[in-house]
Short mmCIF file of C-alpha atoms and ligand atoms in Angstrom, two decimals:
data_model
loop_
_atom_site.label_atom_id
_atom_site.label_comp_id
_atom_site.label_asym_id
_atom_site.label_seq_id
_atom_site.Cartn_x
_atom_site.Cartn_y
_atom_site.Cartn_z
CA UNK A 1 17.16 91.65 86.25
CA UNK A 2 19.12 88.52 85.31
CA UNK A 3 16.96 86.26 83.23
CA UNK A 4 18.07 82.78 84.28
CA UNK A 5 16.73 80.04 82.07
CA UNK A 6 17.17 76.52 83.39
CA UNK A 7 18.07 74.27 80.45
CA UNK A 8 17.75 70.63 81.43
CA UNK A 9 19.84 68.50 79.10
CA UNK A 10 21.70 71.70 78.24
CA UNK A 11 24.88 69.83 77.28
CA UNK A 12 23.06 67.66 74.74
CA UNK A 13 22.71 68.16 71.01
CA UNK A 14 19.72 70.52 70.86
CA UNK A 15 20.31 71.79 74.41
CA UNK A 16 23.83 73.06 73.71
CA UNK A 17 22.75 74.94 70.59
CA UNK A 18 19.88 76.46 72.57
CA UNK A 19 22.33 77.57 75.27
CA UNK A 20 24.16 79.56 72.58
CA UNK A 21 20.95 81.13 71.27
CA UNK A 22 19.78 82.04 74.76
CA UNK A 23 23.11 83.70 75.60
CA UNK A 24 23.07 85.63 72.33
CA UNK A 25 19.62 86.94 73.22
CA UNK A 26 20.37 88.25 76.70
CA UNK A 27 19.33 85.27 78.80
CA UNK A 28 21.58 83.46 81.27
CA UNK A 29 21.31 79.74 80.64
CA UNK A 30 21.83 77.37 83.55
CA UNK A 31 22.92 74.04 82.11
CA UNK A 32 21.55 71.08 84.03
CA UNK A 33 23.02 67.83 82.76
CA UNK A 34 24.17 64.50 84.16
CA UNK A 35 26.33 63.74 81.06
CA UNK A 36 24.74 60.35 80.64
CA UNK A 37 24.05 61.18 77.02
CA UNK A 38 26.22 64.24 76.50
CA UNK A 39 29.90 64.77 75.88
CA UNK A 40 31.89 66.92 78.30
CA UNK A 41 33.80 68.55 75.46
CA UNK A 42 30.59 70.46 74.71
CA UNK A 43 31.48 72.74 77.63
CA UNK A 44 34.76 73.66 76.00
CA UNK A 45 32.96 74.22 72.69
CA UNK A 46 30.42 76.49 74.36
CA UNK A 47 33.22 78.41 76.05
CA UNK A 48 34.86 79.00 72.67
CA UNK A 49 31.63 80.20 71.04
CA UNK A 50 30.42 82.35 73.93
CA UNK A 51 33.75 83.61 75.25
CA UNK A 52 32.82 82.59 78.79
CA UNK A 53 31.99 79.39 80.64
CA UNK A 54 28.25 78.88 80.99
CA UNK A 55 26.96 77.92 84.42
CA UNK A 56 26.86 74.15 84.85
CA UNK A 57 24.70 72.40 87.42
CA UNK A 58 25.72 68.79 87.18
CA UNK A 59 23.09 66.30 88.24
CA UNK A 60 19.95 64.45 87.34
CA UNK A 61 16.54 65.97 86.72
CA UNK A 62 15.05 62.85 88.32
CA UNK A 63 16.82 63.74 91.59
CA UNK A 64 14.23 66.04 93.08
CA UNK A 65 16.40 67.23 95.98
CA UNK A 66 19.04 68.36 93.51
CA UNK A 67 16.43 70.05 91.33
CA UNK A 68 14.89 71.79 94.32
CA UNK A 69 18.28 73.12 95.39
CA UNK A 70 18.55 74.85 91.98
CA UNK A 71 15.15 76.51 92.33
CA UNK A 72 16.18 77.62 95.82
CA UNK A 73 19.49 79.07 94.60
CA UNK A 74 18.42 80.95 91.47
CA UNK A 75 15.54 83.20 90.61
CA UNK A 76 14.52 81.25 87.55
CA UNK A 77 12.72 83.07 84.77
CA UNK A 78 11.86 80.03 82.69
CA UNK A 79 12.68 76.39 82.09
CA UNK A 80 13.47 74.58 78.85
CA UNK A 81 13.14 70.89 79.49
CA UNK A 82 15.15 68.72 77.09
CA UNK A 83 16.56 66.11 79.45
CA UNK A 84 15.09 62.78 78.36
CA UNK A 85 16.12 59.52 76.79
CA UNK A 86 15.58 59.51 73.03
CA UNK A 87 16.69 56.25 71.41
CA UNK A 88 13.62 54.68 69.85
CA UNK A 89 15.09 51.16 69.57
CA UNK A 90 16.39 51.14 73.14
CA UNK A 91 12.99 52.28 74.39
CA UNK A 92 11.41 49.17 72.86
CA UNK A 93 13.89 46.97 74.73
CA UNK A 94 13.81 48.91 78.00
CA UNK A 95 10.43 50.62 78.22
CA UNK A 96 10.46 51.08 81.99
CA UNK A 97 13.76 52.94 81.84
CA UNK A 98 12.12 55.37 79.40
CA UNK A 99 8.83 55.80 81.23
CA UNK A 100 10.62 56.33 84.55
CA UNK A 101 13.20 58.81 83.35
CA UNK A 102 11.16 60.81 80.87
CA UNK A 103 8.00 61.11 82.93
CA UNK A 104 9.62 61.54 86.35
CA UNK A 105 11.89 64.28 85.02
CA UNK A 106 8.90 66.25 83.75
CA UNK A 107 6.88 65.66 86.93
CA UNK A 108 9.78 66.95 89.04
CA UNK A 109 10.12 70.03 86.85
CA UNK A 110 6.41 70.80 87.04
CA UNK A 111 6.26 70.24 90.81
CA UNK A 112 9.12 72.63 91.42
CA UNK A 113 7.74 75.22 89.02
CA UNK A 114 4.44 75.17 90.88
CA UNK A 115 6.11 75.27 94.31
CA UNK A 116 8.43 78.14 93.37
CA UNK A 117 5.83 79.94 91.23
CA UNK A 118 7.88 79.79 88.06
CA UNK A 119 5.60 80.39 85.11
CA UNK A 120 7.35 79.69 81.83
CA UNK A 121 8.13 76.24 80.48
CA UNK A 122 9.20 75.15 77.02
CA UNK A 123 8.84 71.42 76.62
CA UNK A 124 10.73 69.37 74.08
CA UNK A 125 8.22 67.19 72.26
CA UNK A 126 8.26 65.47 68.92
CA UNK A 127 6.24 64.91 65.77
CA UNK A 128 6.18 61.28 66.92
CA UNK A 129 2.99 62.23 68.83
CA UNK A 130 1.17 62.34 65.47
CA UNK A 131 1.90 58.65 64.87
CA UNK A 132 1.43 57.41 61.29
CA UNK A 133 -0.34 60.23 59.41
CA UNK A 134 -3.73 59.23 58.08
CA UNK A 135 -4.31 60.88 54.72
CA UNK A 136 -2.56 64.27 54.59
CA UNK A 137 1.13 64.08 55.49
CA UNK A 138 1.45 67.73 56.43
CA UNK A 139 0.76 68.01 60.13
CA UNK A 140 -1.03 70.93 61.70
CA UNK A 141 -1.08 71.17 65.48
CA UNK A 142 -4.80 70.36 65.57
CA UNK A 143 -4.17 67.04 63.83
CA UNK A 144 -5.35 64.58 66.47
CA UNK A 145 -2.53 62.84 68.25
CA UNK A 146 -2.21 59.22 67.28
CA UNK A 147 -0.56 56.14 68.74
CA UNK A 148 3.21 56.61 68.59
CA UNK A 149 5.24 53.63 67.44
CA UNK A 150 7.56 53.23 70.43
CA UNK A 151 7.71 53.64 74.21
CA UNK A 152 9.91 56.69 73.54
CA UNK A 153 7.08 58.19 71.46
CA UNK A 154 4.58 57.34 74.15
CA UNK A 155 6.66 59.19 76.75
CA UNK A 156 6.30 62.35 74.63
CA UNK A 157 2.60 61.68 74.11
CA UNK A 158 2.04 61.12 77.84
CA UNK A 159 4.19 64.12 78.75
CA UNK A 160 1.93 66.29 76.61
CA UNK A 161 -1.10 64.84 78.42
CA UNK A 162 0.50 65.48 81.82
CA UNK A 163 1.17 69.07 80.80
CA UNK A 164 -2.42 69.54 79.61
CA UNK A 165 -3.83 68.27 82.90
CA UNK A 166 -1.37 70.20 85.07
CA UNK A 167 -2.06 73.51 83.35
CA UNK A 168 -5.82 73.04 83.86
CA UNK A 169 -5.18 72.71 87.58
CA UNK A 170 -2.55 75.47 87.64
CA UNK A 171 -3.74 78.13 85.21
CA UNK A 172 -0.93 80.55 85.99
CA UNK A 173 1.58 78.30 84.22
CA UNK A 174 2.61 79.16 80.67
CA UNK A 175 3.76 76.26 78.56
CA UNK A 176 4.94 75.93 74.97
CA UNK A 177 5.17 72.37 73.72
CA UNK A 178 7.50 72.31 70.73
CA UNK A 179 6.99 69.36 68.42
CA UNK A 180 10.26 68.92 66.59
CA UNK A 181 10.56 67.29 63.25
CA UNK A 182 14.08 65.97 62.33
CA UNK A 183 16.92 68.10 63.74
CA UNK A 184 20.13 68.02 61.71
CA UNK A 185 23.35 70.02 61.31
CA UNK A 186 25.74 71.61 63.77
CA UNK A 187 26.93 75.04 64.85
CA UNK A 188 28.75 76.78 62.00
CA UNK A 189 31.84 77.23 64.16
CA UNK A 190 31.94 73.42 64.54
CA UNK A 191 32.70 73.90 68.23
CA UNK A 192 29.47 72.06 69.07
CA UNK A 193 27.44 69.42 67.24
CA UNK A 194 25.95 66.00 67.71
CA UNK A 195 27.79 63.17 69.49
CA UNK A 196 25.92 59.98 68.64
CA UNK A 197 26.73 57.25 71.13
CA UNK A 198 27.66 54.01 69.34
CA UNK A 199 26.17 53.43 65.91
CA UNK A 200 23.97 56.38 64.99
CA UNK A 201 20.25 55.70 64.72
CA UNK A 202 19.54 58.85 62.75
CA UNK A 203 20.05 59.38 59.07
CA UNK A 204 22.30 62.45 58.93
CA UNK A 205 25.00 61.26 61.36
CA UNK A 206 24.89 57.87 59.65
CA UNK A 207 25.52 59.55 56.31
CA UNK A 208 28.42 61.67 57.59
CA UNK A 209 29.96 58.70 59.44
CA UNK A 210 29.72 56.60 56.27
CA UNK A 211 31.25 59.39 54.23
CA UNK A 212 34.20 59.67 56.62
CA UNK A 213 34.65 55.88 56.76
CA UNK A 214 33.52 55.32 60.34
CA UNK A 215 30.60 53.22 59.07
CA UNK A 216 31.01 50.88 56.16
CA UNK A 217 27.69 51.31 54.46
CA UNK A 218 24.45 53.18 54.90
CA UNK A 219 21.39 50.96 54.68
CA UNK A 220 18.38 52.78 53.29
CA UNK A 221 15.43 51.28 55.11
CA UNK A 222 12.89 50.29 52.45
CA UNK A 223 12.39 51.22 48.80
CA UNK A 224 8.72 50.62 48.11
CA UNK A 225 7.00 53.19 50.28
CA UNK A 226 4.27 55.12 48.44
CA UNK A 227 6.42 58.27 48.20
CA UNK A 228 8.20 60.21 45.47
CA UNK A 229 10.98 57.60 45.14
CA UNK A 230 9.94 54.76 47.43
CA UNK A 231 11.91 55.99 50.47
CA UNK A 232 10.51 57.67 53.59
CA UNK A 233 9.95 61.41 53.69
CA UNK A 234 10.81 63.63 56.67
CA UNK A 235 11.11 67.32 57.50
CA UNK A 236 14.77 68.06 58.30
CA UNK A 237 15.27 71.17 60.41
CA UNK A 238 18.64 72.83 61.10
CA UNK A 239 19.50 72.60 64.80
CA UNK A 240 20.35 76.33 64.85
CA UNK A 241 16.86 77.21 63.63
CA UNK A 242 15.42 74.79 66.16
CA UNK A 243 17.48 76.37 68.96
CA UNK A 244 16.18 79.82 67.99
CA UNK A 245 12.61 78.56 68.18
CA UNK A 246 13.17 77.89 71.91
CA UNK A 247 14.31 81.43 72.56
CA UNK A 248 11.31 82.79 70.65
CA UNK A 249 9.09 80.48 72.70
CA UNK A 250 10.49 81.74 76.01
CA UNK A 251 10.06 85.32 74.90
CA UNK A 252 6.48 84.59 73.71
CA UNK A 253 5.61 83.08 77.10
CA UNK A 254 6.99 86.08 79.01
CA UNK A 255 4.11 88.24 77.90
CA UNK A 256 1.41 85.67 78.58
CA UNK A 257 -0.52 84.25 81.44
CA UNK A 258 -2.04 80.80 81.43
CA UNK A 259 -1.26 79.68 77.89
CA UNK A 260 -0.63 76.24 76.56
CA UNK A 261 0.43 76.05 72.94
CA UNK A 262 1.65 73.04 70.99
CA UNK A 263 3.77 74.27 68.08
CA UNK A 264 5.37 72.40 65.20
CA UNK A 265 9.00 73.24 64.57
CA UNK A 266 9.90 72.19 61.06
CA UNK A 267 10.62 73.68 57.64
CA UNK A 268 7.28 72.73 56.11
CA UNK A 269 9.02 70.70 53.42
CA UNK A 270 9.46 66.94 53.20
CA UNK A 271 12.55 65.27 51.72
CA UNK A 272 13.07 61.59 50.98
CA UNK A 273 16.05 59.56 52.15
CA UNK A 274 17.38 59.41 48.57
CA UNK A 275 16.96 63.16 48.18
CA UNK A 276 19.09 63.66 51.28
CA UNK A 277 21.79 61.27 50.04
CA UNK A 278 21.87 63.03 46.65
CA UNK A 279 21.96 66.46 48.25
CA UNK A 280 24.87 65.32 50.42
CA UNK A 281 26.88 64.15 47.42
CA UNK A 282 26.15 67.28 45.39
CA UNK A 283 26.95 69.57 48.31
CA UNK A 284 30.14 67.88 49.52
CA UNK A 285 31.35 66.03 46.42
CA UNK A 286 31.61 62.88 48.53
CA UNK A 287 29.96 59.64 47.38
CA UNK A 288 28.19 57.56 50.00
CA UNK A 289 28.41 53.79 50.07
CA UNK A 290 24.78 52.79 50.45
CA UNK A 291 22.28 50.10 49.53
CA UNK A 292 18.64 49.34 50.07
CA UNK A 293 17.73 47.13 53.01
CA UNK A 294 14.53 46.01 54.68
CA UNK A 295 12.11 48.51 56.14
CA UNK A 296 12.76 49.58 59.74
CA UNK A 297 9.95 48.55 62.04
CA UNK A 298 7.82 51.46 63.15
CA UNK A 299 8.97 53.98 60.52
CA UNK A 300 6.18 56.25 59.34
CA UNK A 301 5.99 56.64 55.56
CA UNK A 302 5.86 60.38 55.19
CA UNK A 303 5.46 63.30 57.56
CA UNK A 304 6.29 66.99 57.49
CA UNK A 305 5.29 70.08 59.38
CA UNK A 306 2.86 72.78 58.65
CA UNK A 307 4.92 75.48 60.34
CA UNK A 308 2.43 78.37 60.01
CA UNK A 309 1.57 78.48 63.70
CA UNK A 310 5.22 78.96 64.68
CA UNK A 311 5.39 81.90 62.29
CA UNK A 312 2.14 83.44 63.48
CA UNK A 313 2.56 83.14 67.21
CA UNK A 314 6.32 82.98 67.71
CA UNK A 315 7.45 85.00 64.70
CA UNK A 316 9.74 82.08 63.93
CA UNK A 317 10.48 80.31 60.69
CA UNK A 318 13.33 78.16 59.45
CA UNK A 319 16.01 80.26 57.78
CA UNK A 320 18.67 77.69 57.03
CA UNK A 321 18.47 75.21 54.17
CA UNK A 322 19.12 71.50 53.97
CA UNK A 323 22.38 72.37 52.19
CA UNK A 324 23.45 74.51 55.16
CA UNK A 325 22.65 71.57 57.44
CA UNK A 326 24.57 69.12 55.26
CA UNK A 327 27.62 71.37 55.15
CA UNK A 328 27.60 72.00 58.87
CA UNK A 329 27.05 68.31 59.70
CA UNK A 330 29.87 67.32 57.34
CA UNK A 331 32.30 69.93 58.69
CA UNK A 332 31.46 68.74 62.20
CA UNK A 333 32.14 65.10 61.26
CA UNK A 334 35.48 66.07 59.70
CA UNK A 335 36.39 68.02 62.81
CA UNK A 336 35.55 65.04 65.05
CA UNK A 337 37.76 62.84 62.88
CA UNK A 338 40.62 65.36 63.00
CA UNK A 339 40.53 65.76 66.79
CA UNK A 340 40.46 62.05 67.57
N1 LIG B 1 17.08 55.96 57.72
C1 LIG B 1 17.72 55.07 56.86
N2 LIG B 1 18.89 54.51 57.27
C2 LIG B 1 19.47 54.80 58.47
C3 LIG B 1 18.83 55.72 59.33
C4 LIG B 1 17.62 56.28 58.93
O1 LIG B 1 17.21 54.78 55.77
O2 LIG B 1 20.53 54.23 58.77
C5 LIG B 1 15.81 56.57 57.31
C6 LIG B 1 14.65 56.19 58.21
O3 LIG B 1 14.03 55.02 57.73
C7 LIG B 1 13.75 57.43 58.08
C8 LIG B 1 14.72 58.58 57.82
O4 LIG B 1 15.95 57.97 57.41
O5 LIG B 1 12.95 57.31 56.95
C9 LIG B 1 14.95 59.42 59.05
O6 LIG B 1 15.29 58.55 60.11
P1 LIG B 1 15.80 59.09 61.51
O7 LIG B 1 16.06 57.90 62.38
O8 LIG B 1 16.91 60.05 61.30
O9 LIG B 1 14.57 59.93 62.05
P2 LIG B 1 13.07 59.50 62.42
O10 LIG B 1 12.21 60.31 61.51
O11 LIG B 1 12.91 58.04 62.23
O12 LIG B 1 12.94 59.93 63.83
#
């Protein structure tokens, strides 16, 4: 039987890498994307990696008629729901845009899954639901959720609540909520990677764009945090490892009935901003033009995953290192510059 997995946001950064992993593991991904925040050249990149064109269903997850037509046309085995807005700063300026898109998309997915009796859902959540860690910086899934620092974060927090309530009322659903830490890197082939729109918000693309000369200078946000060197600490996870976690999650759900599991997807190790900059220079031999600037509003000081649950229940753990991620991100940046 064909195992169709609907991947909403399948042309995006994490979505496209997950499409590769799914295909490599015998699933047939159906890419749903409206290309609002994805680059069409991803399709060409996927074709080159996979050797065939993946199925594209172009449209918006908030358009319920469109979504319904997909569930009517394919016997869907599971859904991986990535499609959502993700720019923290923009969400502060336009909260309603974020609440509408991110919550309506999930509600439509859940409604159709219930109507068409589709059981398995992997939901793309974030460590932002933990808010600012109180005390221990290593998060376990039982760590109580805290107030996120942006409307974007709240959409993930609320989505998790929606999922919790919906599964209580519909116990035949199986849902894995993956709480990502900081995804970085690109596919080794450099046929797919991240396409930040405008100035990058995230550290790794900002570093690679500064290294290539697209950005003049990296500003390190704050130097007096109570951390190893005064800069914030995060858990950077290679996007390939992250993509594989989704495939493991789908396969875990297949054998279950009525489960809801929130699972951290990280390496279990925290690195500071300065550690990342130094690692980049050592790994690539390229110096970054950077200086300290003011703290960014809403940044948490230090957070990293306890990734034991992912290992125990999914049989997943991060295999790639920060150096792999740096190399792949840098090769991707150089490729983007060369193909301009
Ligand atoms: N950061 C920085 N300069 C930048 C972008 C990010 O110093 O131009 C820092 C940021 O303060 C945080 C870390 O890099 O400590 C990771 O930020 P990112 O936005 O990539 O991820 P976040 O953890 O905030 O979602």
